[in-house]
Amino acid sequence: MKKIVVFTGAGISAESGLSTFRDSDGLWEKYSVEEICTHEAWERNPQLLVDFYNARRRDTMKAQPNAAHLAIAKLQKDLPNTQVITQNVDDLHERAGSTNVLHLHGEITKLRSSINETATVPLEGWEQHYGDRHPDGSLLRPYIVFFGEGVPYFTEACKIAATADIMIVVGTSLNVYPAASLLQYAPDSAEIYLIDPGQPTMGVYASKIHHIQKRATEGVPELVENLIRELKA
Ligand code: APR
């Protein structure tokens, strides 16, 4: 059975009403990374970051998975050799029914220890209270990989990408490393489909990528339907 690896970014959740980062109305147009997405920012003004991620968590809880998230969950059900890797911190893949989703940049529904990057605890509801502590005694912080911090599961993601017969990339500008380099780990023989109405930074891969220049809710269901028809025994 062919191995399918799905790699998503903020664009897949755009039609669920969650902001992307670098589109004209993106988060980085309204906030500076230095203010809310670096370790220094956390040290300097933790309450600001707690408030910021509480607001994003509340938006995430109000959002619903869209047709693209649902199509990927169906792909995984019909073709079980499918793995989802996401840069997104929302839980829309999981709420659509996808399983074993690998989050490269953290998960907004969890908090983490300040001294162990993978020691997470679930958060009930949307509001973190600054000052609460992890069982290891350290202050709890949002489970978000800040710029300049390590990406704990990147090696695991590379190993998965290296097994892909088919890679489906959805809604990422491919601007942020190391995540964007995941395409380099796909075998040369892999078919790469990229679904994005915009023009991500495809670089040297442009020639080997099938760019489906459509919104996720249009392009993903169409591609999934074709793959299931073609590959489901
Ligand atoms: N359907 C598909 N793609 C879309 C849609 C849509 N409806 N709307 C926008 N896009 C595309 C944009 O064209 C762009 O290529 O989604 C991409 C969004 O790019 P970014 O905002 O840069 O988001 P992403 O690539 O996920 O950012 C990567 O950067 O800030 C960090 O940690 C953050 O995980 C994030 C990382």
mmCIF file of C-alpha atoms and ligand atoms in Angstrom:
data_model
loop_
_atom_site.group_PDB
_atom_site.id
_atom_site.type_symbol
_atom_site.label_atom_id
_atom_site.label_comp_id
_atom_site.label_asym_id
_atom_site.label_seq_id
_atom_site.Cartn_x
_atom_site.Cartn_y
_atom_site.Cartn_z
ATOM 1 C CA MET A 1 0.000 0.000 0.000
ATOM 2 C CA LYS A 2 1.415 3.392 -0.937
ATOM 3 C CA LYS A 3 2.570 5.610 1.942
ATOM 4 C CA ILE A 4 0.922 9.007 1.890
ATOM 5 C CA VAL A 5 2.313 11.886 3.965
ATOM 6 C CA VAL A 6 0.160 14.990 4.396
ATOM 7 C CA PHE A 7 1.986 18.170 5.455
ATOM 8 C CA THR A 8 -0.155 21.163 6.387
ATOM 9 C CA GLY A 9 0.204 24.804 7.354
ATOM 10 C CA ALA A 10 -2.026 27.660 8.458
ATOM 11 C CA GLY A 11 -3.732 27.892 5.066
ATOM 12 C CA ILE A 12 -5.692 24.689 5.652
ATOM 13 C CA SER A 13 -7.405 26.322 8.638
ATOM 14 C CA ALA A 14 -7.975 29.699 6.934
ATOM 15 C CA GLU A 15 -11.460 28.692 5.735
ATOM 16 C CA SER A 16 -12.309 27.668 9.284
ATOM 17 C CA GLY A 17 -11.794 31.316 10.202
ATOM 18 C CA LEU A 18 -8.322 31.024 11.779
ATOM 19 C CA SER A 19 -5.739 33.607 10.665
ATOM 20 C CA THR A 20 -2.697 32.567 8.712
ATOM 21 C CA PHE A 21 0.611 34.256 9.489
ATOM 22 C CA ARG A 22 1.899 35.846 6.292
ATOM 23 C CA ASP A 23 -1.190 36.579 4.245
ATOM 24 C CA SER A 24 -2.221 40.222 4.013
ATOM 25 C CA ASP A 25 -4.477 39.842 7.088
ATOM 26 C CA GLY A 26 -2.093 37.436 8.811
ATOM 27 C CA LEU A 27 -1.027 37.386 12.445
ATOM 28 C CA TRP A 28 2.414 38.763 11.691
ATOM 29 C CA GLU A 29 0.788 41.792 10.094
ATOM 30 C CA LYS A 30 -0.790 42.619 13.464
ATOM 31 C CA TYR A 31 1.768 41.413 15.996
ATOM 32 C CA SER A 32 5.535 41.311 15.987
ATOM 33 C CA VAL A 33 7.134 37.895 16.368
ATOM 34 C CA GLU A 34 9.573 39.438 18.872
ATOM 35 C CA GLU A 35 6.640 40.526 21.060
ATOM 36 C CA ILE A 36 4.770 37.237 21.272
ATOM 37 C CA CYS A 37 6.655 34.330 19.781
ATOM 38 C CA THR A 38 10.203 34.193 21.165
ATOM 39 C CA HIS A 39 11.677 32.815 24.388
ATOM 40 C CA GLU A 40 12.852 36.330 25.251
ATOM 41 C CA ALA A 41 9.279 37.608 24.931
ATOM 42 C CA TRP A 42 8.141 34.882 27.345
ATOM 43 C CA GLU A 43 10.833 35.871 29.852
ATOM 44 C CA ARG A 44 10.100 39.595 29.387
ATOM 45 C CA ASN A 45 6.308 39.614 29.544
ATOM 46 C CA PRO A 46 4.762 36.187 30.185
ATOM 47 C CA GLN A 47 1.304 37.589 30.934
ATOM 48 C CA LEU A 48 1.144 39.168 27.443
ATOM 49 C CA LEU A 49 1.883 35.784 25.874
ATOM 50 C CA VAL A 50 -0.596 33.980 28.140
ATOM 51 C CA ASP A 51 -3.280 36.507 27.108
ATOM 52 C CA PHE A 52 -2.352 36.226 23.407
ATOM 53 C CA TYR A 53 -2.475 32.429 23.314
ATOM 54 C CA ASN A 54 -5.643 32.384 25.450
ATOM 55 C CA ALA A 55 -7.326 34.513 22.763
ATOM 56 C CA ARG A 56 -6.063 32.224 19.961
ATOM 57 C CA ARG A 57 -7.176 29.166 21.945
ATOM 58 C CA ARG A 58 -10.649 30.661 22.349
ATOM 59 C CA ASP A 59 -10.792 31.296 18.548
ATOM 60 C CA THR A 60 -9.613 27.744 17.893
ATOM 61 C CA MET A 61 -12.353 26.310 20.108
ATOM 62 C CA LYS A 62 -14.977 28.320 18.192
ATOM 63 C CA ALA A 63 -13.631 27.182 14.797
ATOM 64 C CA GLN A 64 -14.858 24.047 13.071
ATOM 65 C CA PRO A 65 -12.893 21.641 10.859
ATOM 66 C CA ASN A 66 -13.528 22.407 7.175
ATOM 67 C CA ALA A 67 -13.945 20.191 4.098
ATOM 68 C CA ALA A 68 -10.170 19.927 3.706
ATOM 69 C CA HIS A 69 -9.618 18.629 7.251
ATOM 70 C CA LEU A 70 -12.531 16.209 6.777
ATOM 71 C CA ALA A 71 -11.193 14.965 3.422
ATOM 72 C CA ILE A 72 -7.792 14.235 4.974
ATOM 73 C CA ALA A 73 -9.471 12.300 7.781
ATOM 74 C CA LYS A 74 -11.375 10.272 5.132
ATOM 75 C CA LEU A 75 -8.116 9.653 3.240
ATOM 76 C CA GLN A 76 -6.542 8.305 6.416
ATOM 77 C CA LYS A 77 -9.580 6.067 7.054
ATOM 78 C CA ASP A 78 -9.760 4.669 3.507
ATOM 79 C CA LEU A 79 -5.981 4.486 2.984
ATOM 80 C CA PRO A 80 -4.631 3.792 6.508
ATOM 81 C CA ASN A 81 -0.975 4.149 5.424
ATOM 82 C CA THR A 82 -1.453 7.913 5.633
ATOM 83 C CA GLN A 83 0.333 10.112 8.175
ATOM 84 C CA VAL A 84 -0.493 13.745 8.935
ATOM 85 C CA ILE A 85 2.268 16.189 9.887
ATOM 86 C CA THR A 86 1.230 19.761 10.641
ATOM 87 C CA GLN A 87 2.827 23.091 11.478
ATOM 88 C CA ASN A 88 -0.496 24.166 12.946
ATOM 89 C CA VAL A 89 -1.137 24.341 16.654
ATOM 90 C CA ASP A 90 -4.914 24.054 16.257
ATOM 91 C CA ASP A 91 -6.696 20.713 16.774
ATOM 92 C CA LEU A 92 -8.873 20.834 13.653
ATOM 93 C CA HIS A 93 -7.235 17.762 12.086
ATOM 94 C CA GLU A 94 -8.023 15.761 15.222
ATOM 95 C CA ARG A 95 -11.554 17.146 15.488
ATOM 96 C CA ALA A 96 -12.115 16.167 11.829
ATOM 97 C CA GLY A 97 -11.160 12.580 12.750
ATOM 98 C CA SER A 98 -7.470 12.368 11.828
ATOM 99 C CA THR A 99 -5.306 10.311 14.197
ATOM 100 C CA ASN A 100 -1.615 10.300 15.154
ATOM 101 C CA VAL A 101 -1.217 13.875 13.923
ATOM 102 C CA LEU A 102 2.391 15.029 14.377
ATOM 103 C CA HIS A 103 2.481 18.695 15.452
ATOM 104 C CA LEU A 104 5.849 20.309 14.670
ATOM 105 C CA HIS A 105 5.175 23.699 16.299
ATOM 106 C CA GLY A 106 3.188 22.638 19.367
ATOM 107 C CA GLU A 107 -0.482 22.357 20.259
ATOM 108 C CA ILE A 108 -2.583 25.226 21.553
ATOM 109 C CA THR A 109 -4.807 22.834 23.529
ATOM 110 C CA LYS A 110 -1.857 21.887 25.760
ATOM 111 C CA LEU A 111 0.578 23.631 28.114
ATOM 112 C CA ARG A 112 4.186 22.591 28.719
ATOM 113 C CA SER A 113 6.807 22.648 31.378
ATOM 114 C CA SER A 114 9.255 25.579 31.257
ATOM 115 C CA ILE A 115 12.204 23.201 31.706
ATOM 116 C CA ASN A 116 11.229 20.228 29.524
ATOM 117 C CA GLU A 117 10.042 21.023 25.968
ATOM 118 C CA THR A 118 8.049 17.834 25.518
ATOM 119 C CA ALA A 119 6.523 17.566 29.028
ATOM 120 C CA THR A 120 2.967 18.665 28.265
ATOM 121 C CA VAL A 121 -0.309 18.723 30.162
ATOM 122 C CA PRO A 122 -3.785 19.089 28.644
ATOM 123 C CA LEU A 123 -5.604 22.364 29.297
ATOM 124 C CA GLU A 124 -9.307 22.216 30.117
ATOM 125 C CA GLY A 125 -11.094 25.138 28.434
ATOM 126 C CA TRP A 126 -9.431 28.125 26.781
ATOM 127 C CA GLU A 127 -7.869 29.996 29.671
ATOM 128 C CA GLN A 128 -4.391 29.445 31.068
ATOM 129 C CA HIS A 129 -3.775 31.174 34.395
ATOM 130 C CA TYR A 130 -0.224 32.492 34.526
ATOM 131 C CA GLY A 131 1.546 31.154 37.615
ATOM 132 C CA ASP A 132 0.166 27.613 37.526
ATOM 133 C CA ARG A 133 2.927 25.049 37.721
ATOM 134 C CA HIS A 134 3.794 21.797 35.924
ATOM 135 C CA PRO A 135 4.167 18.676 38.120
ATOM 136 C CA ASP A 136 7.933 19.127 37.649
ATOM 137 C CA GLY A 137 7.599 22.379 39.621
ATOM 138 C CA SER A 138 8.343 24.754 36.741
ATOM 139 C CA LEU A 139 5.966 27.459 35.540
ATOM 140 C CA LEU A 140 3.554 26.246 32.868
ATOM 141 C CA ARG A 141 3.779 28.008 29.473
ATOM 142 C CA PRO A 142 1.902 27.667 26.182
ATOM 143 C CA TYR A 143 2.948 24.500 24.298
ATOM 144 C CA ILE A 144 4.081 26.565 21.299
ATOM 145 C CA VAL A 145 7.498 26.286 19.652
ATOM 146 C CA PHE A 146 8.732 29.898 19.745
ATOM 147 C CA PHE A 147 11.069 31.208 17.056
ATOM 148 C CA GLY A 148 14.649 30.258 17.903
ATOM 149 C CA GLU A 149 13.589 27.208 19.904
ATOM 150 C CA GLY A 150 14.192 23.599 18.888
ATOM 151 C CA VAL A 151 11.518 21.651 16.973
ATOM 152 C CA PRO A 152 11.399 18.487 19.109
ATOM 153 C CA TYR A 153 9.647 16.195 16.602
ATOM 154 C CA PHE A 154 11.403 17.367 13.433
ATOM 155 C CA THR A 155 13.682 14.294 13.211
ATOM 156 C CA GLU A 156 10.653 12.020 13.514
ATOM 157 C CA ALA A 157 8.892 14.053 10.797
ATOM 158 C CA CYS A 158 11.904 13.668 8.476
ATOM 159 C CA LYS A 159 11.874 9.894 8.927
ATOM 160 C CA ILE A 160 8.188 9.829 8.006
ATOM 161 C CA ALA A 161 8.731 12.088 4.970
ATOM 162 C CA ALA A 162 11.529 9.796 3.791
ATOM 163 C CA THR A 163 9.005 6.950 3.439
ATOM 164 C CA ALA A 164 6.504 8.902 1.330
ATOM 165 C CA ASP A 165 5.332 7.595 -2.032
ATOM 166 C CA ILE A 166 2.954 10.549 -2.176
ATOM 167 C CA MET A 167 3.289 13.854 -0.291
ATOM 168 C CA ILE A 168 0.361 16.265 -0.082
ATOM 169 C CA VAL A 169 1.352 19.791 1.029
ATOM 170 C CA VAL A 170 -1.526 22.105 1.943
ATOM 171 C CA GLY A 171 -1.599 25.781 2.916
ATOM 172 C CA THR A 172 1.979 26.591 3.830
ATOM 173 C CA SER A 173 4.175 29.383 2.462
ATOM 174 C CA LEU A 174 7.216 27.117 3.011
ATOM 175 C CA ASN A 175 8.965 30.084 4.620
ATOM 176 C CA VAL A 176 9.820 28.650 8.024
ATOM 177 C CA TYR A 177 12.679 26.241 8.651
ATOM 178 C CA PRO A 178 13.334 23.537 9.506
ATOM 179 C CA ALA A 179 9.665 22.622 8.819
ATOM 180 C CA ALA A 180 9.746 23.788 5.187
ATOM 181 C CA SER A 181 12.732 21.526 4.476
ATOM 182 C CA LEU A 182 10.522 18.477 4.999
ATOM 183 C CA LEU A 183 9.979 18.321 1.227
ATOM 184 C CA GLN A 184 13.721 17.659 0.831
ATOM 185 C CA TYR A 185 13.332 14.430 2.805
ATOM 186 C CA ALA A 186 10.736 12.966 0.466
ATOM 187 C CA PRO A 187 12.321 10.408 -1.901
ATOM 188 C CA ASP A 188 13.009 11.635 -5.454
ATOM 189 C CA SER A 189 10.439 9.089 -6.593
ATOM 190 C CA ALA A 190 7.692 10.633 -4.459
ATOM 191 C CA GLU A 191 4.808 12.457 -6.129
ATOM 192 C CA ILE A 192 4.347 15.848 -4.441
ATOM 193 C CA TYR A 193 1.026 17.677 -4.663
ATOM 194 C CA LEU A 194 0.806 21.218 -3.308
ATOM 195 C CA ILE A 195 -2.605 22.785 -2.739
ATOM 196 C CA ASP A 196 -2.480 26.545 -2.270
ATOM 197 C CA PRO A 197 -4.225 29.412 -4.100
ATOM 198 C CA GLY A 198 -1.084 31.491 -3.599
ATOM 199 C CA GLN A 199 2.513 30.991 -4.686
ATOM 200 C CA PRO A 200 4.538 29.315 -1.900
ATOM 201 C CA THR A 201 8.350 29.337 -2.001
ATOM 202 C CA MET A 202 8.893 26.093 -3.897
ATOM 203 C CA GLY A 203 12.477 26.809 -4.886
ATOM 204 C CA VAL A 204 14.342 23.897 -6.397
ATOM 205 C CA TYR A 205 11.272 21.663 -6.038
ATOM 206 C CA ALA A 206 9.017 23.682 -8.315
ATOM 207 C CA SER A 207 9.588 21.355 -11.273
ATOM 208 C CA LYS A 208 8.674 18.195 -9.349
ATOM 209 C CA ILE A 209 5.636 19.653 -7.566
ATOM 210 C CA HIS A 210 2.091 19.368 -8.941
ATOM 211 C CA HIS A 211 0.756 22.769 -7.814
ATOM 212 C CA ILE A 212 -3.043 22.702 -7.511
ATOM 213 C CA GLN A 213 -3.715 26.420 -7.293
ATOM 214 C CA LYS A 214 -6.986 26.191 -5.398
ATOM 215 C CA ARG A 215 -8.261 26.849 -1.881
ATOM 216 C CA ALA A 216 -7.921 23.899 0.479
ATOM 217 C CA THR A 217 -11.652 23.190 0.729
ATOM 218 C CA GLU A 218 -11.804 22.821 -3.063
ATOM 219 C CA GLY A 219 -8.459 21.237 -3.944
ATOM 220 C CA VAL A 220 -8.069 18.757 -1.075
ATOM 221 C CA PRO A 221 -11.415 16.917 -1.432
ATOM 222 C CA GLU A 222 -10.878 16.625 -5.212
ATOM 223 C CA LEU A 223 -7.366 15.199 -4.797
ATOM 224 C CA VAL A 224 -8.441 12.858 -1.977
ATOM 225 C CA GLU A 225 -11.326 11.510 -4.077
ATOM 226 C CA ASN A 226 -8.966 10.810 -6.986
ATOM 227 C CA LEU A 227 -6.364 9.113 -4.754
ATOM 228 C CA ILE A 228 -8.937 6.899 -3.047
ATOM 229 C CA ARG A 229 -10.399 5.891 -6.406
ATOM 230 C CA GLU A 230 -6.914 5.143 -7.759
ATOM 231 C CA LEU A 231 -5.328 3.472 -4.719
ATOM 232 C CA LYS A 232 -8.049 1.840 -2.677
ATOM 233 C CA ALA A 233 -7.853 -1.859 -3.418
HETATM 234 N N1 APR B 1 -6.369 27.250 1.157
HETATM 235 C C1 APR B 1 -5.072 26.839 0.990
HETATM 236 N N2 APR B 1 -4.004 27.617 1.250
HETATM 237 C C2 APR B 1 -4.247 28.876 1.687
HETATM 238 C C3 APR B 1 -5.563 29.379 1.896
HETATM 239 C C4 APR B 1 -6.642 28.497 1.606
HETATM 240 N N3 APR B 1 -7.920 28.893 1.757
HETATM 241 N N4 APR B 1 -5.462 30.673 2.335
HETATM 242 C C5 APR B 1 -4.136 30.956 2.416
HETATM 243 N N5 APR B 1 -3.416 29.892 2.007
HETATM 244 C C6 APR B 1 -1.959 29.741 1.928
HETATM 245 C C7 APR B 1 -1.202 31.026 1.621
HETATM 246 O O1 APR B 1 -1.160 31.251 0.219
HETATM 247 C C8 APR B 1 0.177 30.693 2.187
HETATM 248 O O2 APR B 1 0.987 30.007 1.237
HETATM 249 O O3 APR B 1 -1.502 29.339 3.191
HETATM 250 C C9 APR B 1 -0.144 29.741 3.347
HETATM 251 C C10 APR B 1 -0.001 30.392 4.702
HETATM 252 O O4 APR B 1 1.355 30.684 4.907
HETATM 253 P P1 APR B 1 1.830 31.196 6.364
HETATM 254 O O5 APR B 1 0.875 32.239 6.837
HETATM 255 O O6 APR B 1 3.279 31.531 6.251
HETATM 256 O O7 APR B 1 1.614 29.937 7.307
HETATM 257 P P2 APR B 1 2.583 28.705 7.513
HETATM 258 O O8 APR B 1 3.314 28.362 6.260
HETATM 259 O O9 APR B 1 1.798 27.620 8.163
HETATM 260 O O10 APR B 1 3.647 29.290 8.589
HETATM 261 C C11 APR B 1 4.607 28.370 9.072
HETATM 262 O O11 APR B 1 5.376 30.053 10.625
HETATM 263 O O12 APR B 1 4.823 31.714 12.081
HETATM 264 C C12 APR B 1 5.246 30.409 12.007
HETATM 265 O O13 APR B 1 4.908 28.721 13.574
HETATM 266 C C13 APR B 1 4.246 29.481 12.620
HETATM 267 O O14 APR B 1 3.602 27.273 11.903
HETATM 268 C C14 APR B 1 3.795 28.614 11.466
HETATM 269 C C15 APR B 1 4.939 28.710 10.487
#
